[in-house]
PDB file of C-alpha atoms and ligand atoms in Angstrom:
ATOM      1  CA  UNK A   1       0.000   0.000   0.000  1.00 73.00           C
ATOM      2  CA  UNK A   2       1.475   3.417  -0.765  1.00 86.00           C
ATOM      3  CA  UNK A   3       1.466   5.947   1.955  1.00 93.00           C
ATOM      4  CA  UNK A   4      -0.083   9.100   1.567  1.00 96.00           C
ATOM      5  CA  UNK A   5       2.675  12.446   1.402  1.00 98.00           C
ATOM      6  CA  UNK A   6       4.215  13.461   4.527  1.00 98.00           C
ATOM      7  CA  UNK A   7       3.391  16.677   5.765  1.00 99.00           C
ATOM      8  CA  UNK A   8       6.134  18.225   8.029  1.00 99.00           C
ATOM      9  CA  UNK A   9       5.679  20.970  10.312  1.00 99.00           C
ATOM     10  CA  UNK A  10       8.338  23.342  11.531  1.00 99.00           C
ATOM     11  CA  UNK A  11       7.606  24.730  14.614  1.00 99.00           C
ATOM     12  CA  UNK A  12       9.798  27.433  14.351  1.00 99.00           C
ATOM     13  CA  UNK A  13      10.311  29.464  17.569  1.00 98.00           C
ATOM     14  CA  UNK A  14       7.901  27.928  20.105  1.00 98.00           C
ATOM     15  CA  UNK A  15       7.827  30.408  23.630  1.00 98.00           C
ATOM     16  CA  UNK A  16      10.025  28.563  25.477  1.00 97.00           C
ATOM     17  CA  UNK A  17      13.439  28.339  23.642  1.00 98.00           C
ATOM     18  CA  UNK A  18      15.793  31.117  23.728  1.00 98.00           C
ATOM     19  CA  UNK A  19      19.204  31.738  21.959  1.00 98.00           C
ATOM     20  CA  UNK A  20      21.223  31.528  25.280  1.00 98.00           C
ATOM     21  CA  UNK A  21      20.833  27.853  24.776  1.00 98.00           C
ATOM     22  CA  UNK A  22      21.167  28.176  20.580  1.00 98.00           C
ATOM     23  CA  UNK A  23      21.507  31.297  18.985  1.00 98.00           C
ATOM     24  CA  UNK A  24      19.652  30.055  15.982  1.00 98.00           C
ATOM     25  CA  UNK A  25      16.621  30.655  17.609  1.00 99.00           C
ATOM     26  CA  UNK A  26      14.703  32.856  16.148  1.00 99.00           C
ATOM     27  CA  UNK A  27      12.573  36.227  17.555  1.00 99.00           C
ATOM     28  CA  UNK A  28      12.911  39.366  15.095  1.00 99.00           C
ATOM     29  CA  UNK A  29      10.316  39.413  12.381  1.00 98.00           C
ATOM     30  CA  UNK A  30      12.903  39.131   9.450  1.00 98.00           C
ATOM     31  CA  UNK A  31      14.468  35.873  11.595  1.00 99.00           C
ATOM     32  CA  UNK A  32      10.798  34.552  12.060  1.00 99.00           C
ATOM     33  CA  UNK A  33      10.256  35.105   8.077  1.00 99.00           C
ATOM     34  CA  UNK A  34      14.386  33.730   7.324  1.00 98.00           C
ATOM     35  CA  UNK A  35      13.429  30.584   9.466  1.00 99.00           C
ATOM     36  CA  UNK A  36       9.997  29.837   7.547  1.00 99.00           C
ATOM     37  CA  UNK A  37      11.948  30.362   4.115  1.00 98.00           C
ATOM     38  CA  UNK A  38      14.340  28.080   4.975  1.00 99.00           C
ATOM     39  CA  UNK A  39      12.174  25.318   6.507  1.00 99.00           C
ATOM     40  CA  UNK A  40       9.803  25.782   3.233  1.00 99.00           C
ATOM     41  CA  UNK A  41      12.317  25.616   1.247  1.00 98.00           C
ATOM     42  CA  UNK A  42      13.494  22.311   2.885  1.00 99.00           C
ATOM     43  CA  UNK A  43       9.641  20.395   2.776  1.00 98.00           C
ATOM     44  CA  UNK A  44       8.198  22.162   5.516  1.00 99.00           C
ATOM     45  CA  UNK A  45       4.139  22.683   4.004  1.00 99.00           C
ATOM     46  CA  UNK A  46       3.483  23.587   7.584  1.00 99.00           C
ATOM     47  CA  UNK A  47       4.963  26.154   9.821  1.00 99.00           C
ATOM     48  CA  UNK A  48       3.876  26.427  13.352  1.00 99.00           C
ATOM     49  CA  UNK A  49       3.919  29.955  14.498  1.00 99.00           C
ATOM     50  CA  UNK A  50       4.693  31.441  18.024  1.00 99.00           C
ATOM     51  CA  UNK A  51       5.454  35.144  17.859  1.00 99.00           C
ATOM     52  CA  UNK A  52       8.357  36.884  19.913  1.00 98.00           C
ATOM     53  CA  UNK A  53       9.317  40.469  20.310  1.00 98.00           C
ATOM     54  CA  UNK A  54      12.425  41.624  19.367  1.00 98.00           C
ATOM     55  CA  UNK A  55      14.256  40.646  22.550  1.00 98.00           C
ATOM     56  CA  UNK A  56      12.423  36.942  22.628  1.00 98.00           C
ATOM     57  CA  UNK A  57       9.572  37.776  25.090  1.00 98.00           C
ATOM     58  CA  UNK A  58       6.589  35.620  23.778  1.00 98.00           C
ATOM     59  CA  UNK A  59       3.743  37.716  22.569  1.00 98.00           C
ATOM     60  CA  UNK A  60       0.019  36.751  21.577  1.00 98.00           C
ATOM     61  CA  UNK A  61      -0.364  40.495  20.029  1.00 98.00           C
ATOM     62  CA  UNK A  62      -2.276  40.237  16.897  1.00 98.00           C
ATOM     63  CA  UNK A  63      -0.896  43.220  15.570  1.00 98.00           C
ATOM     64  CA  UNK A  64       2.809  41.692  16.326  1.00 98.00           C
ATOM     65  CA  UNK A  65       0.978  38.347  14.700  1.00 98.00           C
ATOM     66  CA  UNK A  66       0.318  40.129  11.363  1.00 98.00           C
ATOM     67  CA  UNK A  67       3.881  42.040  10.818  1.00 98.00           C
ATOM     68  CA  UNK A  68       5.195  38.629  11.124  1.00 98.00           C
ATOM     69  CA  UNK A  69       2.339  36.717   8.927  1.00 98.00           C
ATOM     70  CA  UNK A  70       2.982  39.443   6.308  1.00 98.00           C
ATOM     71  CA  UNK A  71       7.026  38.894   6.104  1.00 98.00           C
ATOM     72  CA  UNK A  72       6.544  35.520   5.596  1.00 98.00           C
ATOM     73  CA  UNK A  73       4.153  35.696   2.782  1.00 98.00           C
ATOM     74  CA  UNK A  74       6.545  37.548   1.028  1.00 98.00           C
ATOM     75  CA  UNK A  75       9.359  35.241   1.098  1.00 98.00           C
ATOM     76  CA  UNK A  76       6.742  31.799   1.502  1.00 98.00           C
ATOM     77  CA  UNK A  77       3.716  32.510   0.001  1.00 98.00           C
ATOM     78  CA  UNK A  78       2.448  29.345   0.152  1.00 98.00           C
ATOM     79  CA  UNK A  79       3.577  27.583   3.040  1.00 98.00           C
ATOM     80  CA  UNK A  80       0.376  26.710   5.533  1.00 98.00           C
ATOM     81  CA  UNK A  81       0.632  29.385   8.519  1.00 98.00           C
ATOM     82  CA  UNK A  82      -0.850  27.840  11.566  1.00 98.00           C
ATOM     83  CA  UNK A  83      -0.790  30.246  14.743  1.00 98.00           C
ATOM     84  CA  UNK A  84      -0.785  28.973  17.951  1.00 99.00           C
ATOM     85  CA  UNK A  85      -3.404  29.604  20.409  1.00 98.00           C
ATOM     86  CA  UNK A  86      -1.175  28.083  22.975  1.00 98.00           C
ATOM     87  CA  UNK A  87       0.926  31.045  23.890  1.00 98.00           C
ATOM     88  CA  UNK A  88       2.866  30.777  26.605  1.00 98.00           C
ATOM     89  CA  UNK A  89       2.249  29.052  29.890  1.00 98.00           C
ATOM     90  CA  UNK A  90       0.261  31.694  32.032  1.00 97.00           C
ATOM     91  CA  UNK A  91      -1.313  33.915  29.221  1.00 98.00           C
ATOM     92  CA  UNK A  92      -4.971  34.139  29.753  1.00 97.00           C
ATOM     93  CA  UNK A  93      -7.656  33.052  27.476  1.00 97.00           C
ATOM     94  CA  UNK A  94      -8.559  35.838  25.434  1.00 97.00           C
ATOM     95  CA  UNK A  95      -4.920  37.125  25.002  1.00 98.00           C
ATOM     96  CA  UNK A  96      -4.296  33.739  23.744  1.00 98.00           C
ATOM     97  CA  UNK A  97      -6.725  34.163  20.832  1.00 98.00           C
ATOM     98  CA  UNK A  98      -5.710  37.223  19.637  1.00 98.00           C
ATOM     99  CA  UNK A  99      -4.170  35.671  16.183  1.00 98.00           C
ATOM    100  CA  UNK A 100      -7.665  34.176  15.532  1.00 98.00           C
ATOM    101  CA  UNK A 101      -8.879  37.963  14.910  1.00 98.00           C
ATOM    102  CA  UNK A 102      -6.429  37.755  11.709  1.00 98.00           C
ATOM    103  CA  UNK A 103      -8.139  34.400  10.356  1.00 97.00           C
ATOM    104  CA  UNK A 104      -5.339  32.408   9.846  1.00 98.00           C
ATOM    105  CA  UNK A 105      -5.486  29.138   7.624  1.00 98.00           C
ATOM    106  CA  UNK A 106      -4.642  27.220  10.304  1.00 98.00           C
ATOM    107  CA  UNK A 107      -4.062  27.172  14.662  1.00 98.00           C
ATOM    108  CA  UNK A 108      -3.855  24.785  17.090  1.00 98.00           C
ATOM    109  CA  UNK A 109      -6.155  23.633  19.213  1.00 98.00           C
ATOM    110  CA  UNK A 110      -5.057  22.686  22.759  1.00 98.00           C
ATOM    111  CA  UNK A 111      -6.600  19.577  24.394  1.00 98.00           C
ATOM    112  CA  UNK A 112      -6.040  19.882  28.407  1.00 98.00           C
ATOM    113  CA  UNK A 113      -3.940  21.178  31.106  1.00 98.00           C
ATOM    114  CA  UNK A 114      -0.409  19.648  31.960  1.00 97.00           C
ATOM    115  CA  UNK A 115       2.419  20.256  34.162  1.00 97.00           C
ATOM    116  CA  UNK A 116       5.087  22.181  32.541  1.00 94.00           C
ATOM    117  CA  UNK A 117       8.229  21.648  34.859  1.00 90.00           C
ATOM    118  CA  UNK A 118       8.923  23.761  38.223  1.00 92.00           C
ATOM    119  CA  UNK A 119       5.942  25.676  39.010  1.00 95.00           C
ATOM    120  CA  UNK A 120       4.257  25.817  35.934  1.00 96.00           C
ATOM    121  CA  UNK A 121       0.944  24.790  34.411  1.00 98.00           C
ATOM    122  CA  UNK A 122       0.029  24.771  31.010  1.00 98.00           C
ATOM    123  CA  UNK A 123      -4.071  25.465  31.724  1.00 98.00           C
ATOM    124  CA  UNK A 124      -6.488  24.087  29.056  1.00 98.00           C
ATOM    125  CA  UNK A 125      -9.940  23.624  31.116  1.00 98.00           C
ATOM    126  CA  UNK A 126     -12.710  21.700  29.383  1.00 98.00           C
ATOM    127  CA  UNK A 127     -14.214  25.108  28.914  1.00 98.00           C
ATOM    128  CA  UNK A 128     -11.213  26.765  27.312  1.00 98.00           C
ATOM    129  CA  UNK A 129     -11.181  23.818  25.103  1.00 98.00           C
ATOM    130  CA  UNK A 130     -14.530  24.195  24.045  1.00 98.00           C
ATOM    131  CA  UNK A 131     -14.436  28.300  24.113  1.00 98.00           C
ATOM    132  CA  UNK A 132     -11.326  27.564  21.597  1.00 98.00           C
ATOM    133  CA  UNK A 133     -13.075  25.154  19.634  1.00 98.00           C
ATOM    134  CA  UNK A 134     -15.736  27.288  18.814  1.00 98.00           C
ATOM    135  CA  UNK A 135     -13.636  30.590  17.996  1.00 98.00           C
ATOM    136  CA  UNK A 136     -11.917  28.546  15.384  1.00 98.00           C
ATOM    137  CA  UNK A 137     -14.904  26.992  13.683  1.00 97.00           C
ATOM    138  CA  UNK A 138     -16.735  30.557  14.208  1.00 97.00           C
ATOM    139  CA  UNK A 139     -13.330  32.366  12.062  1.00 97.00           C
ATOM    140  CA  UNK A 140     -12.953  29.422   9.601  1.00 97.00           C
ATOM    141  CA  UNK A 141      -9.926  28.376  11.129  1.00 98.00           C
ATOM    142  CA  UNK A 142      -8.575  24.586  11.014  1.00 98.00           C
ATOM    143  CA  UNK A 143      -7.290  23.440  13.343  1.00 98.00           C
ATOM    144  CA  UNK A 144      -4.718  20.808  15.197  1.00 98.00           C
ATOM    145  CA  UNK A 145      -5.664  19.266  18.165  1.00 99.00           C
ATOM    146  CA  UNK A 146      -2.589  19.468  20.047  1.00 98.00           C
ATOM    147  CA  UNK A 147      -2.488  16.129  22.773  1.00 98.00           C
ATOM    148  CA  UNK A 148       0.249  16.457  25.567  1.00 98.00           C
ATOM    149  CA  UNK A 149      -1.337  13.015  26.511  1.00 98.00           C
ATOM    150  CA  UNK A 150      -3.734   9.935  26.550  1.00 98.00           C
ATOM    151  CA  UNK A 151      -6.318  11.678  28.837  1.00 98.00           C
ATOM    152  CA  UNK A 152      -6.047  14.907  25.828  1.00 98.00           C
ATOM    153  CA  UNK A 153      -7.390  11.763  23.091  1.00 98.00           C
ATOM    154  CA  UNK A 154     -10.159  11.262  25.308  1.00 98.00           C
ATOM    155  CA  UNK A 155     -11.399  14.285  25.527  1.00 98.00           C
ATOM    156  CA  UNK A 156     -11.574  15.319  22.311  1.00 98.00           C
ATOM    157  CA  UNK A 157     -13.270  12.354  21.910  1.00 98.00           C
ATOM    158  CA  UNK A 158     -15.954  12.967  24.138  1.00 98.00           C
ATOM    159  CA  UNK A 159     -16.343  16.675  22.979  1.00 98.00           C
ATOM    160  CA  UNK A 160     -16.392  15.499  19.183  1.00 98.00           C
ATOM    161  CA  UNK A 161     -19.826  13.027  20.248  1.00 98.00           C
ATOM    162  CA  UNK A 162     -20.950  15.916  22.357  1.00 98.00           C
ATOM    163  CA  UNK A 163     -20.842  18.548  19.177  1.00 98.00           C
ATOM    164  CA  UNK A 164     -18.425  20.820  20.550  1.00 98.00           C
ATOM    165  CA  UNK A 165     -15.843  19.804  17.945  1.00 98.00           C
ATOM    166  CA  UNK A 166     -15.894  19.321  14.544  1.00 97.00           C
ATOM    167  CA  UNK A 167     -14.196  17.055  12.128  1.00 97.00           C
ATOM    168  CA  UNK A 168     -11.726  16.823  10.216  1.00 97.00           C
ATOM    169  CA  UNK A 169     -10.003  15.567  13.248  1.00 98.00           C
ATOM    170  CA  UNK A 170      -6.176  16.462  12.701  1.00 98.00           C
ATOM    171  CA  UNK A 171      -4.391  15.361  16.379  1.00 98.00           C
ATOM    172  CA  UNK A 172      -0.720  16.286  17.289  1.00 98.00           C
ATOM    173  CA  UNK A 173       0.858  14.094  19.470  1.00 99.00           C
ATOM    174  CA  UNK A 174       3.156  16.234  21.154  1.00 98.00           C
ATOM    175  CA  UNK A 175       5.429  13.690  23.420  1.00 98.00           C
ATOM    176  CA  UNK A 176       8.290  14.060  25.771  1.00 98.00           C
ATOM    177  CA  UNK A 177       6.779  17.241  27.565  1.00 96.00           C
ATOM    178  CA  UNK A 178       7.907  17.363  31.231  1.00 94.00           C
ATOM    179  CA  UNK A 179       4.663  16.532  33.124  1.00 95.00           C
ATOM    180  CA  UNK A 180       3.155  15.374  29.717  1.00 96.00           C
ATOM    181  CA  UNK A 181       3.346  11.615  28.343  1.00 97.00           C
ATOM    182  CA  UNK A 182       7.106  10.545  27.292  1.00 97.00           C
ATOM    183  CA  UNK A 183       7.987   9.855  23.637  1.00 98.00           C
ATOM    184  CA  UNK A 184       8.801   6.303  23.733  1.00 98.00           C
ATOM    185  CA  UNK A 185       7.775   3.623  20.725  1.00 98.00           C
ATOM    186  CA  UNK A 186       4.791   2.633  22.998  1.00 98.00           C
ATOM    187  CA  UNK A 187       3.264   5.763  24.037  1.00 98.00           C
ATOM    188  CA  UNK A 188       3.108   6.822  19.923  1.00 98.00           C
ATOM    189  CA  UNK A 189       1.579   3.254  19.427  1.00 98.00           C
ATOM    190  CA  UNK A 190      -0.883   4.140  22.362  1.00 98.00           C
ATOM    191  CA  UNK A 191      -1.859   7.227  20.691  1.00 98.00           C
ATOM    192  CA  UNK A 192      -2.034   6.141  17.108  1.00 98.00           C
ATOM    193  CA  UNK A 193      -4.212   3.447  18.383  1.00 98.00           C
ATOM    194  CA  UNK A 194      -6.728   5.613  19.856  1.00 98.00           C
ATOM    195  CA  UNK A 195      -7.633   8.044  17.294  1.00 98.00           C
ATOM    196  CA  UNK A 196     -10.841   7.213  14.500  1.00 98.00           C
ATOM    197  CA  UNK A 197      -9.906   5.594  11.298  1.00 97.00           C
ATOM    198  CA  UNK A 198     -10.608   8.845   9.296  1.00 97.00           C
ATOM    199  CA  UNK A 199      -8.703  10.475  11.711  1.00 98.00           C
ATOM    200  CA  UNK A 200      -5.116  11.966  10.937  1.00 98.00           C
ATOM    201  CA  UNK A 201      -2.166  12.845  12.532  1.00 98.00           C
ATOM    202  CA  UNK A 202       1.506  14.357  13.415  1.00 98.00           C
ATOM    203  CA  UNK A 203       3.390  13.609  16.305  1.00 98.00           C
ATOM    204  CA  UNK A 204       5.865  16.438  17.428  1.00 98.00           C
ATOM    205  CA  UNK A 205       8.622  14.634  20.099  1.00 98.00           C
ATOM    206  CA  UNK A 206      10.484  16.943  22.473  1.00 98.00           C
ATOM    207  CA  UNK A 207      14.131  16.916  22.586  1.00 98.00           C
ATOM    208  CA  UNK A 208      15.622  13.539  21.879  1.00 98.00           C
ATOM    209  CA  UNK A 209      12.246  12.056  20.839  1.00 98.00           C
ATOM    210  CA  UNK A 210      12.087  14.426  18.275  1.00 98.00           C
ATOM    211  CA  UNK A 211      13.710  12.072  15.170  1.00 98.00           C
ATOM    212  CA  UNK A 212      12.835   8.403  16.781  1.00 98.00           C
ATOM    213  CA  UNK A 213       9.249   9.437  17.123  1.00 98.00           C
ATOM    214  CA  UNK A 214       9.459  11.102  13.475  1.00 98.00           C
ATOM    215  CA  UNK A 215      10.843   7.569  11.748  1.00 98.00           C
ATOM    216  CA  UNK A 216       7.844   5.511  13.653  1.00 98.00           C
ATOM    217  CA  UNK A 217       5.315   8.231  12.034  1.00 98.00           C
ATOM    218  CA  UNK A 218       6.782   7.859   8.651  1.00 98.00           C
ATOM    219  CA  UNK A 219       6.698   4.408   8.578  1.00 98.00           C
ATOM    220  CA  UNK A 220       3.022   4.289   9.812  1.00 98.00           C
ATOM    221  CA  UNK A 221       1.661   6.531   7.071  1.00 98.00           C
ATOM    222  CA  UNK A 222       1.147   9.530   9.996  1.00 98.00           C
ATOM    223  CA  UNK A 223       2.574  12.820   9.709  1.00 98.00           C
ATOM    224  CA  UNK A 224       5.618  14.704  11.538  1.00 99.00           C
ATOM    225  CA  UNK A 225       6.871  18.059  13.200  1.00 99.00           C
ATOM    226  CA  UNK A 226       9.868  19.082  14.004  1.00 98.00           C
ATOM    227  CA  UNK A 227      11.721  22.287  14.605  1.00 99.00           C
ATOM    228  CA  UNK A 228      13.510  24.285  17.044  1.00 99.00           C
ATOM    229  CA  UNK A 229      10.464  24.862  19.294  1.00 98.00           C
ATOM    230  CA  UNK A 230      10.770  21.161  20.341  1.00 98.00           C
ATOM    231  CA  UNK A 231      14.337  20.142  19.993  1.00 98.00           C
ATOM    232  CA  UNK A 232      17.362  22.514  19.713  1.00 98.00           C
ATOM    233  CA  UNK A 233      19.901  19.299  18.334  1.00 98.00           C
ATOM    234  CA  UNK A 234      20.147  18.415  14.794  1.00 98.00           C
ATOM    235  CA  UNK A 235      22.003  14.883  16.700  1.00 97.00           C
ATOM    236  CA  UNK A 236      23.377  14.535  20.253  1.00 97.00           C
ATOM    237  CA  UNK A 237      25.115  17.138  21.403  1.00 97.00           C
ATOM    238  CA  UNK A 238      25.565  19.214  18.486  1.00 98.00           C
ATOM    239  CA  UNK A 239      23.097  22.251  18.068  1.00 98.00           C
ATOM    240  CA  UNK A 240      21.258  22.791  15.213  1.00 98.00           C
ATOM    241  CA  UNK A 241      22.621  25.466  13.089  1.00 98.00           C
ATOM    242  CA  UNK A 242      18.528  26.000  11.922  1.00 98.00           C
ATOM    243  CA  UNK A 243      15.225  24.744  11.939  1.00 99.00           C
ATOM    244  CA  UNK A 244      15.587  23.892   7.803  1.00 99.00           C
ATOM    245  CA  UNK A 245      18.527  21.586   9.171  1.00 98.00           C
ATOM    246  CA  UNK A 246      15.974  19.895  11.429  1.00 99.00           C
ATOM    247  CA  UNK A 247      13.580  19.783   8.002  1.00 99.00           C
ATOM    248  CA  UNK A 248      16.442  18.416   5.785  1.00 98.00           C
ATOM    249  CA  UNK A 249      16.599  15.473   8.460  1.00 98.00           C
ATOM    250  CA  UNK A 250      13.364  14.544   8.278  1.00 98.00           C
ATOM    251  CA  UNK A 251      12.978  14.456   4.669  1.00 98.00           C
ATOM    252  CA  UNK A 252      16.226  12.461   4.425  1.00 98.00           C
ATOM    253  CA  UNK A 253      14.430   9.810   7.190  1.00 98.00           C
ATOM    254  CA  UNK A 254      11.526   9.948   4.678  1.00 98.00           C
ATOM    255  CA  UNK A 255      13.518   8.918   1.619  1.00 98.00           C
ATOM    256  CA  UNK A 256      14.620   5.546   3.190  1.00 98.00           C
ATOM    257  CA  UNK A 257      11.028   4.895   3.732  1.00 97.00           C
ATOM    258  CA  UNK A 258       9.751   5.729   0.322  1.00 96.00           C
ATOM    259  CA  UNK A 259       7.695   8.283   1.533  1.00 98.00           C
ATOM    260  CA  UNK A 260       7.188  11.395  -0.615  1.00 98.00           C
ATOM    261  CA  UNK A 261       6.724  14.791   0.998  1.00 98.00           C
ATOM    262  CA  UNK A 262       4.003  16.974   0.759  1.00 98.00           C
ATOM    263  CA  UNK A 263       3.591  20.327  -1.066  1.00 98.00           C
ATOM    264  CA  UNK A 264       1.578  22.870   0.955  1.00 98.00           C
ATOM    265  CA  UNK A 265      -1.442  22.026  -1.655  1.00 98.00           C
ATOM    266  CA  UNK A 266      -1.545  18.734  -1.342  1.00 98.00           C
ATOM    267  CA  UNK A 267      -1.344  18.772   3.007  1.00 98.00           C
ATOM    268  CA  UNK A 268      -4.212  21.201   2.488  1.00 98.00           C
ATOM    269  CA  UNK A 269      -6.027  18.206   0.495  1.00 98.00           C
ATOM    270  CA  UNK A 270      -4.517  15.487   3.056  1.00 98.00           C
ATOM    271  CA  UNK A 271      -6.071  17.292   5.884  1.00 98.00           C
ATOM    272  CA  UNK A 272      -8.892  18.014   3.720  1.00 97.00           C
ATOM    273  CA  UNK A 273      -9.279  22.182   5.265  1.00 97.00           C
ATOM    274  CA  UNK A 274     -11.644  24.475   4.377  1.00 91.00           C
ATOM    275  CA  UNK A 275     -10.753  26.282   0.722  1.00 85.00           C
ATOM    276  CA  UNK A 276     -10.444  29.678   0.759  1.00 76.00           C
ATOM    277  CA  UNK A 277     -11.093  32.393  -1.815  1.00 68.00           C
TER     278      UNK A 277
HETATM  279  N1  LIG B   1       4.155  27.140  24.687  1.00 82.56           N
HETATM  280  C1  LIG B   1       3.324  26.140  25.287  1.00 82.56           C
HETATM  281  C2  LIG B   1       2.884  26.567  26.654  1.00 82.56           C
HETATM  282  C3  LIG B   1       0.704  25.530  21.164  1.00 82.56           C
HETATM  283  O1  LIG B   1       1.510  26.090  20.436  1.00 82.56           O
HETATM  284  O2  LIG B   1      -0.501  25.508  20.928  1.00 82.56           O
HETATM  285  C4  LIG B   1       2.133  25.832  24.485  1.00 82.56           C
HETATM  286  C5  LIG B   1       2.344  25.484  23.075  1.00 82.56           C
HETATM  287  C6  LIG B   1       1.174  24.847  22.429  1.00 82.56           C
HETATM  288  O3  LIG B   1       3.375  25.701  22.458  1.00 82.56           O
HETATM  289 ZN1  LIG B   2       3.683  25.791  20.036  1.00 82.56          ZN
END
């Protein structure tokens, strides 16, 4: 059976990273727009988009969301933008969805609250989940239903029979969070097995999950992100010199599979999203 494309996501700059710990990193608007080149330019179709200000701080600004949007159209005009609604741990609800005022093509969709090391706690309560859900079916946003963990499957589940969120069901398995589920073989299998048939998915693995968990997905048909956001090594112990490095790897991995990657036209068909004008 031949595997549908492989859609890779870059998550480019996440809210967490900084460039103290790898000066690739990106935060300026032209190094937010350099790193989405590159990683399009590599196979990215997908770039997951956090947006910094100038000296890193994380910002949900819309305004700071479009100057950033706008750069990268003009260098990757057709590279799938999808914003995150995630933020940073400790933003509030409504500054969180402050992108969706821009319509994006694409955001994620957090699926429940986790620990997020020390003192912190990534809040997603059943009612910001379904507040969420409807803000991006009320802008025409798709989105990706980003699971931290087993408990995150479920309750999409439950909130899909309920009516409080829609199909196409795209999950992201993001693994290896501290406080979240770890990234090994069986955990992916656990996930993968728990999702609907018509369902589809990515998995994103944190740190050294990041390529292990990407060869399992391309070998299972599913679909993969990488990028600097979740790991900041291109192999063990040497930094990645960008996130298109991190791209290049993954499309290499794909190769010895046979597995072709996806344009940004033909993820938009794979994840079947809403066309636009
Ligand atoms: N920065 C994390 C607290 C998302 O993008 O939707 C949340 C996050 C998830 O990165
Ligand atoms: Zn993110």
């Amino acid at each position: 059976m031949t595997l549908e494309k492989l859609i890779i996501t870059c998550a480019i700059t996440g809210a967490e990273v900084t460039k103290a710990q790898n000066p690739a990193v990106p935060y300026t608007v032209r190094e937010l727009a350099e790193a989405a080149k590159g990683a399009a330019e590599a196979g990215a179709a997908v770039i997951h988009l956090h947006a910094r200000q100038d000296d890193g701080t994380p910002t949900q600004d819309a305004a700071r969301f479009a100057e950033i949007i706008r750069a990268i159209r003009a260098v990757a005009p057709d590279v799938i933008i999808q914003v995150s609604t995630g933020g940073a741990v400790g933003m509030t609800r409504m500054e969180r969805l402050q992108p969706i005022t821009l319509h994006p093509e694409m955001a994620t969709l957090d699926c429940g609250t986790l620990n997020f090391g020390g003192d912190d706690i990534f809040v997603n309560t059943e009612n910001d989940i379904i507040a969420f859900a409807k803000a991006l079916s009320e802008a025409h946003v798709d989105k990706e239903l980003e699971c931290f963990e087993k408990g995150h499957v479920d309750t999409v589940l439950r909130l899909v029979k309920k009516g409080l969120i829609a199909p196409p069901l795209h999950f992201s398995f993001v693994l290896g969070v501290n406080g979240g589920m770890t990234g090994e073989a069986r955990d992916f299998k656990f996930l993968r097995e728990s999702i609907p048939a018509d369902a589809t998915y990515s998995v994103a693995g944190i740190g050294r999950f990041e390529f292990p968990l990407a060869e399992l997905a391309i070998q299972d048909g599913g679909h993969v992100r990488v990028g600097l956001e979740d790991n900041l090594f291109v192999e063990k112990g040497v930094l990645a010199s960008s996130n298109a490095e991190l791209v290049k790897k993954v499309v290499q991995i794909a190769r010895r599979y046979g597995r072709d990657v996806a344009t940004p036209a033909e993820a938009r068909r794979i994840l079947a999203m809403e066309v636009r004008p």
